[in-house]
Amino acid sequence: MTQEERWLAKYNEIMAFMAENHRRQSKYYMEERNNWNWMRHQQKLMGRGELKAERVELFERLMRVCEEYKHVNQYK
């Protein structure tokens, strides 16, 4: 499996998780922590301009989906 295939597999895994559970990955659940770390690392790469050009559009789409499931403080 190439690096590109692994990246796309992780991307699809996270998108499927959000579609199924209607929420983002959590750093507090050990089974979700790996995917949460992957997303944070990709955000850092994108911020530094080191994310590959073909991945930027896909990752931006992932971040838009994440915004839909952003946690809202119920006690505001």
PDB file of N, CA and C in Angstrom:
ATOM      1  N   MET A   1       0.854  -1.176   0.000  1.00  0.00           N
ATOM      2  CA  MET A   1       0.000   0.000   0.000  1.00  0.00           C
ATOM      3  C   MET A   1       0.900   1.239   0.000  1.00  0.00           C
ATOM      4  N   THR A   2       0.616   2.143  -0.915  1.00  0.00           N
ATOM      5  CA  THR A   2       1.434   3.355  -1.012  1.00  0.00           C
ATOM      6  C   THR A   2       1.007   4.361   0.056  1.00  0.00           C
ATOM      7  N   GLN A   3       1.829   5.368   0.221  1.00  0.00           N
ATOM      8  CA  GLN A   3       1.528   6.423   1.195  1.00  0.00           C
ATOM      9  C   GLN A   3       0.228   7.143   0.817  1.00  0.00           C
ATOM     10  N   GLU A   4       0.034   7.374  -0.466  1.00  0.00           N
ATOM     11  CA  GLU A   4      -1.191   8.045  -0.925  1.00  0.00           C
ATOM     12  C   GLU A   4      -2.427   7.203  -0.603  1.00  0.00           C
ATOM     13  N   GLU A   5      -2.334   5.901  -0.790  1.00  0.00           N
ATOM     14  CA  GLU A   5      -3.451   5.013  -0.487  1.00  0.00           C
ATOM     15  C   GLU A   5      -3.744   4.985   1.016  1.00  0.00           C
ATOM     16  N   ARG A   6      -2.703   5.008   1.837  1.00  0.00           N
ATOM     17  CA  ARG A   6      -2.892   5.032   3.292  1.00  0.00           C
ATOM     18  C   ARG A   6      -3.548   6.342   3.724  1.00  0.00           C
ATOM     19  N   TRP A   7      -3.114   7.459   3.111  1.00  0.00           N
ATOM     20  CA  TRP A   7      -3.691   8.760   3.444  1.00  0.00           C
ATOM     21  C   TRP A   7      -5.174   8.775   3.092  1.00  0.00           C
ATOM     22  N   LEU A   8      -5.517   8.291   1.905  1.00  0.00           N
ATOM     23  CA  LEU A   8      -6.920   8.263   1.477  1.00  0.00           C
ATOM     24  C   LEU A   8      -7.751   7.311   2.346  1.00  0.00           C
ATOM     25  N   ALA A   9      -7.156   6.204   2.776  1.00  0.00           N
ATOM     26  CA  ALA A   9      -7.868   5.266   3.647  1.00  0.00           C
ATOM     27  C   ALA A   9      -8.193   5.927   4.981  1.00  0.00           C
ATOM     28  N   LYS A  10      -7.250   6.655   5.551  1.00  0.00           N
ATOM     29  CA  LYS A  10      -7.473   7.345   6.827  1.00  0.00           C
ATOM     30  C   LYS A  10      -8.524   8.443   6.643  1.00  0.00           C
ATOM     31  N   TYR A  11      -8.425   9.178   5.552  1.00  0.00           N
ATOM     32  CA  TYR A  11      -9.394  10.231   5.238  1.00  0.00           C
ATOM     33  C   TYR A  11     -10.805   9.645   5.148  1.00  0.00           C
ATOM     34  N   ASN A  12     -10.951   8.556   4.401  1.00  0.00           N
ATOM     35  CA  ASN A  12     -12.260   7.918   4.237  1.00  0.00           C
ATOM     36  C   ASN A  12     -12.774   7.339   5.549  1.00  0.00           C
ATOM     37  N   GLU A  13     -11.879   6.824   6.371  1.00  0.00           N
ATOM     38  CA  GLU A  13     -12.259   6.285   7.673  1.00  0.00           C
ATOM     39  C   GLU A  13     -12.848   7.386   8.566  1.00  0.00           C
ATOM     40  N   ILE A  14     -12.218   8.537   8.567  1.00  0.00           N
ATOM     41  CA  ILE A  14     -12.692   9.648   9.392  1.00  0.00           C
ATOM     42  C   ILE A  14     -14.012  10.205   8.856  1.00  0.00           C
ATOM     43  N   MET A  15     -14.123  10.340   7.535  1.00  0.00           N
ATOM     44  CA  MET A  15     -15.379  10.822   6.946  1.00  0.00           C
ATOM     45  C   MET A  15     -16.523   9.855   7.256  1.00  0.00           C
ATOM     46  N   ALA A  16     -16.264   8.556   7.171  1.00  0.00           N
ATOM     47  CA  ALA A  16     -17.291   7.553   7.465  1.00  0.00           C
ATOM     48  C   ALA A  16     -17.690   7.613   8.933  1.00  0.00           C
ATOM     49  N   PHE A  17     -16.725   7.815   9.823  1.00  0.00           N
ATOM     50  CA  PHE A  17     -17.013   7.921  11.253  1.00  0.00           C
ATOM     51  C   PHE A  17     -17.956   9.090  11.522  1.00  0.00           C
ATOM     52  N   MET A  18     -17.667  10.239  10.916  1.00  0.00           N
ATOM     53  CA  MET A  18     -18.503  11.413  11.152  1.00  0.00           C
ATOM     54  C   MET A  18     -19.893  11.241  10.550  1.00  0.00           C
ATOM     55  N   ALA A  19     -19.991  10.588   9.395  1.00  0.00           N
ATOM     56  CA  ALA A  19     -21.301  10.353   8.786  1.00  0.00           C
ATOM     57  C   ALA A  19     -22.129   9.408   9.642  1.00  0.00           C
ATOM     58  N   GLU A  20     -21.487   8.425  10.244  1.00  0.00           N
ATOM     59  CA  GLU A  20     -22.195   7.424  11.040  1.00  0.00           C
ATOM     60  C   GLU A  20     -22.558   7.938  12.434  1.00  0.00           C
ATOM     61  N   ASN A  21     -21.643   8.668  13.076  1.00  0.00           N
ATOM     62  CA  ASN A  21     -21.825   9.071  14.469  1.00  0.00           C
ATOM     63  C   ASN A  21     -22.274  10.517  14.651  1.00  0.00           C
ATOM     64  N   HIS A  22     -22.297  11.293  13.582  1.00  0.00           N
ATOM     65  CA  HIS A  22     -22.728  12.694  13.622  1.00  0.00           C
ATOM     66  C   HIS A  22     -21.933  13.507  14.646  1.00  0.00           C
ATOM     67  N   ARG A  23     -20.642  13.238  14.716  1.00  0.00           N
ATOM     68  CA  ARG A  23     -19.748  13.991  15.588  1.00  0.00           C
ATOM     69  C   ARG A  23     -18.317  13.796  15.105  1.00  0.00           C
ATOM     70  N   ARG A  24     -17.428  14.650  15.623  1.00  0.00           N
ATOM     71  CA  ARG A  24     -16.007  14.534  15.280  1.00  0.00           C
ATOM     72  C   ARG A  24     -15.338  13.513  16.186  1.00  0.00           C
ATOM     73  N   GLN A  25     -14.104  13.159  15.813  1.00  0.00           N
ATOM     74  CA  GLN A  25     -13.304  12.272  16.653  1.00  0.00           C
ATOM     75  C   GLN A  25     -12.983  12.991  17.957  1.00  0.00           C
ATOM     76  N   SER A  26     -12.799  12.232  19.021  1.00  0.00           N
ATOM     77  CA  SER A  26     -12.496  12.805  20.321  1.00  0.00           C
ATOM     78  C   SER A  26     -11.117  12.361  20.784  1.00  0.00           C
ATOM     79  N   LYS A  27     -10.387  13.289  21.386  1.00  0.00           N
ATOM     80  CA  LYS A  27      -9.083  12.926  21.924  1.00  0.00           C
ATOM     81  C   LYS A  27      -9.211  12.200  23.257  1.00  0.00           C
ATOM     82  N   TYR A  28     -10.395  12.152  23.806  1.00  0.00           N
ATOM     83  CA  TYR A  28     -10.614  11.541  25.115  1.00  0.00           C
ATOM     84  C   TYR A  28     -10.940  10.056  25.049  1.00  0.00           C
ATOM     85  N   TYR A  29     -11.293   9.540  23.881  1.00  0.00           N
ATOM     86  CA  TYR A  29     -11.562   8.115  23.718  1.00  0.00           C
ATOM     87  C   TYR A  29     -10.357   7.479  23.038  1.00  0.00           C
ATOM     88  N   MET A  30      -9.773   6.491  23.681  1.00  0.00           N
ATOM     89  CA  MET A  30      -8.540   5.891  23.166  1.00  0.00           C
ATOM     90  C   MET A  30      -8.723   5.307  21.763  1.00  0.00           C
ATOM     91  N   GLU A  31      -9.887   4.734  21.465  1.00  0.00           N
ATOM     92  CA  GLU A  31     -10.097   4.138  20.151  1.00  0.00           C
ATOM     93  C   GLU A  31     -10.212   5.191  19.043  1.00  0.00           C
ATOM     94  N   GLU A  32     -10.447   6.448  19.413  1.00  0.00           N
ATOM     95  CA  GLU A  32     -10.562   7.531  18.434  1.00  0.00           C
ATOM     96  C   GLU A  32      -9.322   8.417  18.422  1.00  0.00           C
ATOM     97  N   ARG A  33      -8.455   8.237  19.382  1.00  0.00           N
ATOM     98  CA  ARG A  33      -7.305   9.133  19.564  1.00  0.00           C
ATOM     99  C   ARG A  33      -6.371   9.150  18.352  1.00  0.00           C
ATOM    100  N   ASN A  34      -6.132   8.000  17.745  1.00  0.00           N
ATOM    101  CA  ASN A  34      -5.230   7.927  16.602  1.00  0.00           C
ATOM    102  C   ASN A  34      -5.727   8.790  15.442  1.00  0.00           C
ATOM    103  N   ASN A  35      -7.014   8.701  15.155  1.00  0.00           N
ATOM    104  CA  ASN A  35      -7.579   9.517  14.070  1.00  0.00           C
ATOM    105  C   ASN A  35      -7.580  10.997  14.429  1.00  0.00           C
ATOM    106  N   TRP A  36      -7.829  11.304  15.697  1.00  0.00           N
ATOM    107  CA  TRP A  36      -7.782  12.696  16.142  1.00  0.00           C
ATOM    108  C   TRP A  36      -6.383  13.265  15.952  1.00  0.00           C
ATOM    109  N   ASN A  37      -5.355  12.489  16.323  1.00  0.00           N
ATOM    110  CA  ASN A  37      -3.969  12.927  16.139  1.00  0.00           C
ATOM    111  C   ASN A  37      -3.640  13.117  14.661  1.00  0.00           C
ATOM    112  N   TRP A  38      -4.149  12.235  13.804  1.00  0.00           N
ATOM    113  CA  TRP A  38      -3.906  12.353  12.369  1.00  0.00           C
ATOM    114  C   TRP A  38      -4.482  13.666  11.838  1.00  0.00           C
ATOM    115  N   MET A  39      -5.702  13.986  12.281  1.00  0.00           N
ATOM    116  CA  MET A  39      -6.326  15.237  11.830  1.00  0.00           C
ATOM    117  C   MET A  39      -5.527  16.450  12.294  1.00  0.00           C
ATOM    118  N   ARG A  40      -5.075  16.449  13.544  1.00  0.00           N
ATOM    119  CA  ARG A  40      -4.288  17.568  14.072  1.00  0.00           C
ATOM    120  C   ARG A  40      -2.976  17.717  13.288  1.00  0.00           C
ATOM    121  N   HIS A  41      -2.344  16.594  12.977  1.00  0.00           N
ATOM    122  CA  HIS A  41      -1.092  16.652  12.223  1.00  0.00           C
ATOM    123  C   HIS A  41      -1.320  17.229  10.826  1.00  0.00           C
ATOM    124  N   GLN A  42      -2.413  16.824  10.184  1.00  0.00           N
ATOM    125  CA  GLN A  42      -2.723  17.348   8.857  1.00  0.00           C
ATOM    126  C   GLN A  42      -3.013  18.847   8.918  1.00  0.00           C
ATOM    127  N   GLN A  43      -3.672  19.305   9.984  1.00  0.00           N
ATOM    128  CA  GLN A  43      -3.931  20.742  10.150  1.00  0.00           C
ATOM    129  C   GLN A  43      -2.615  21.505  10.270  1.00  0.00           C
ATOM    130  N   LYS A  44      -1.677  20.955  11.022  1.00  0.00           N
ATOM    131  CA  LYS A  44      -0.384  21.614  11.186  1.00  0.00           C
ATOM    132  C   LYS A  44       0.380  21.661   9.869  1.00  0.00           C
ATOM    133  N   LEU A  45       0.343  20.561   9.116  1.00  0.00           N
ATOM    134  CA  LEU A  45       1.005  20.550   7.805  1.00  0.00           C
ATOM    135  C   LEU A  45       0.376  21.584   6.875  1.00  0.00           C
ATOM    136  N   MET A  46      -0.933  21.688   6.894  1.00  0.00           N
ATOM    137  CA  MET A  46      -1.619  22.646   6.030  1.00  0.00           C
ATOM    138  C   MET A  46      -1.277  24.072   6.444  1.00  0.00           C
ATOM    139  N   GLY A  47      -1.213  24.324   7.727  1.00  0.00           N
ATOM    140  CA  GLY A  47      -0.875  25.656   8.217  1.00  0.00           C
ATOM    141  C   GLY A  47       0.529  26.085   7.824  1.00  0.00           C
ATOM    142  N   ARG A  48       1.444  25.132   7.782  1.00  0.00           N
ATOM    143  CA  ARG A  48       2.822  25.429   7.386  1.00  0.00           C
ATOM    144  C   ARG A  48       3.010  25.391   5.879  1.00  0.00           C
ATOM    145  N   GLY A  49       1.964  24.993   5.139  1.00  0.00           N
ATOM    146  CA  GLY A  49       2.053  24.923   3.683  1.00  0.00           C
ATOM    147  C   GLY A  49       2.780  23.692   3.198  1.00  0.00           C
ATOM    148  N   GLU A  50       2.849  22.651   4.025  1.00  0.00           N
ATOM    149  CA  GLU A  50       3.582  21.437   3.666  1.00  0.00           C
ATOM    150  C   GLU A  50       2.671  20.302   3.206  1.00  0.00           C
ATOM    151  N   LEU A  51       1.366  20.510   3.253  1.00  0.00           N
ATOM    152  CA  LEU A  51       0.433  19.479   2.813  1.00  0.00           C
ATOM    153  C   LEU A  51       0.442  19.443   1.290  1.00  0.00           C
ATOM    154  N   LYS A  52       0.519  18.237   0.726  1.00  0.00           N
ATOM    155  CA  LYS A  52       0.588  18.094  -0.724  1.00  0.00           C
ATOM    156  C   LYS A  52      -0.636  18.722  -1.379  1.00  0.00           C
ATOM    157  N   ALA A  53      -0.430  19.312  -2.534  1.00  0.00           N
ATOM    158  CA  ALA A  53      -1.475  20.074  -3.230  1.00  0.00           C
ATOM    159  C   ALA A  53      -2.717  19.235  -3.505  1.00  0.00           C
ATOM    160  N   GLU A  54      -2.545  17.973  -3.876  1.00  0.00           N
ATOM    161  CA  GLU A  54      -3.708  17.135  -4.188  1.00  0.00           C
ATOM    162  C   GLU A  54      -4.504  16.766  -2.940  1.00  0.00           C
ATOM    163  N   ARG A  55      -3.915  16.923  -1.775  1.00  0.00           N
ATOM    164  CA  ARG A  55      -4.598  16.594  -0.528  1.00  0.00           C
ATOM    165  C   ARG A  55      -5.284  17.807   0.108  1.00  0.00           C
ATOM    166  N   VAL A  56      -4.894  19.002  -0.278  1.00  0.00           N
ATOM    167  CA  VAL A  56      -5.420  20.217   0.349  1.00  0.00           C
ATOM    168  C   VAL A  56      -6.928  20.314   0.171  1.00  0.00           C
ATOM    169  N   GLU A  57      -7.422  20.108  -1.034  1.00  0.00           N
ATOM    170  CA  GLU A  57      -8.858  20.225  -1.289  1.00  0.00           C
ATOM    171  C   GLU A  57      -9.651  19.193  -0.493  1.00  0.00           C
ATOM    172  N   LEU A  58      -9.146  17.951  -0.460  1.00  0.00           N
ATOM    173  CA  LEU A  58      -9.828  16.911   0.315  1.00  0.00           C
ATOM    174  C   LEU A  58      -9.839  17.248   1.796  1.00  0.00           C
ATOM    175  N   PHE A  59      -8.710  17.726   2.302  1.00  0.00           N
ATOM    176  CA  PHE A  59      -8.647  18.038   3.724  1.00  0.00           C
ATOM    177  C   PHE A  59      -9.526  19.243   4.068  1.00  0.00           C
ATOM    178  N   GLU A  60      -9.611  20.211   3.176  1.00  0.00           N
ATOM    179  CA  GLU A  60     -10.510  21.350   3.412  1.00  0.00           C
ATOM    180  C   GLU A  60     -11.955  20.885   3.471  1.00  0.00           C
ATOM    181  N   ARG A  61     -12.320  19.909   2.632  1.00  0.00           N
ATOM    182  CA  ARG A  61     -13.665  19.345   2.667  1.00  0.00           C
ATOM    183  C   ARG A  61     -13.900  18.642   4.013  1.00  0.00           C
ATOM    184  N   LEU A  62     -12.901  17.926   4.489  1.00  0.00           N
ATOM    185  CA  LEU A  62     -12.988  17.275   5.794  1.00  0.00           C
ATOM    186  C   LEU A  62     -13.190  18.296   6.908  1.00  0.00           C
ATOM    187  N   MET A  63     -12.482  19.410   6.838  1.00  0.00           N
ATOM    188  CA  MET A  63     -12.608  20.437   7.869  1.00  0.00           C
ATOM    189  C   MET A  63     -13.985  21.105   7.821  1.00  0.00           C
ATOM    190  N   ARG A  64     -14.562  21.243   6.617  1.00  0.00           N
ATOM    191  CA  ARG A  64     -15.923  21.800   6.521  1.00  0.00           C
ATOM    192  C   ARG A  64     -16.933  20.867   7.178  1.00  0.00           C
ATOM    193  N   VAL A  65     -16.760  19.568   6.987  1.00  0.00           N
ATOM    194  CA  VAL A  65     -17.647  18.599   7.634  1.00  0.00           C
ATOM    195  C   VAL A  65     -17.452  18.657   9.144  1.00  0.00           C
ATOM    196  N   CYS A  66     -16.218  18.818   9.588  1.00  0.00           N
ATOM    197  CA  CYS A  66     -15.935  18.936  11.027  1.00  0.00           C
ATOM    198  C   CYS A  66     -16.638  20.143  11.621  1.00  0.00           C
ATOM    199  N   GLU A  67     -16.690  21.229  10.893  1.00  0.00           N
ATOM    200  CA  GLU A  67     -17.359  22.438  11.390  1.00  0.00           C
ATOM    201  C   GLU A  67     -18.850  22.195  11.610  1.00  0.00           C
ATOM    202  N   GLU A  68     -19.452  21.340  10.782  1.00  0.00           N
ATOM    203  CA  GLU A  68     -20.869  21.032  10.949  1.00  0.00           C
ATOM    204  C   GLU A  68     -21.120  20.315  12.274  1.00  0.00           C
ATOM    205  N   TYR A  69     -20.135  19.532  12.703  1.00  0.00           N
ATOM    206  CA  TYR A  69     -20.282  18.743  13.928  1.00  0.00           C
ATOM    207  C   TYR A  69     -19.527  19.351  15.099  1.00  0.00           C
ATOM    208  N   LYS A  70     -19.214  20.616  15.017  1.00  0.00           N
ATOM    209  CA  LYS A  70     -18.494  21.275  16.096  1.00  0.00           C
ATOM    210  C   LYS A  70     -19.340  21.267  17.360  1.00  0.00           C
ATOM    211  N   HIS A  71     -18.698  20.992  18.485  1.00  0.00           N
ATOM    212  CA  HIS A  71     -19.396  20.947  19.773  1.00  0.00           C
ATOM    213  C   HIS A  71     -19.880  22.343  20.154  1.00  0.00           C
ATOM    214  N   VAL A  72     -21.115  22.424  20.569  1.00  0.00           N
ATOM    215  CA  VAL A  72     -21.705  23.695  21.002  1.00  0.00           C
ATOM    216  C   VAL A  72     -21.942  23.603  22.499  1.00  0.00           C
ATOM    217  N   ASN A  73     -21.470  24.599  23.214  1.00  0.00           N
ATOM    218  CA  ASN A  73     -21.645  24.608  24.660  1.00  0.00           C
ATOM    219  C   ASN A  73     -23.125  24.780  24.991  1.00  0.00           C
ATOM    220  N   GLN A  74     -23.696  23.799  25.659  1.00  0.00           N
ATOM    221  CA  GLN A  74     -25.120  23.836  25.955  1.00  0.00           C
ATOM    222  C   GLN A  74     -25.467  24.768  27.110  1.00  0.00           C
ATOM    223  N   TYR A  75     -24.457  25.247  27.833  1.00  0.00           N
ATOM    224  CA  TYR A  75     -24.719  26.066  29.002  1.00  0.00           C
ATOM    225  C   TYR A  75     -24.528  27.554  28.744  1.00  0.00           C
ATOM    226  N   LYS A  76     -24.382  27.949  27.508  1.00  0.00           N
ATOM    227  CA  LYS A  76     -24.198  29.377  27.186  1.00  0.00           C
ATOM    228  C   LYS A  76     -25.441  30.154  27.458  1.00  0.00           C
TER     229      LYS A  76
END
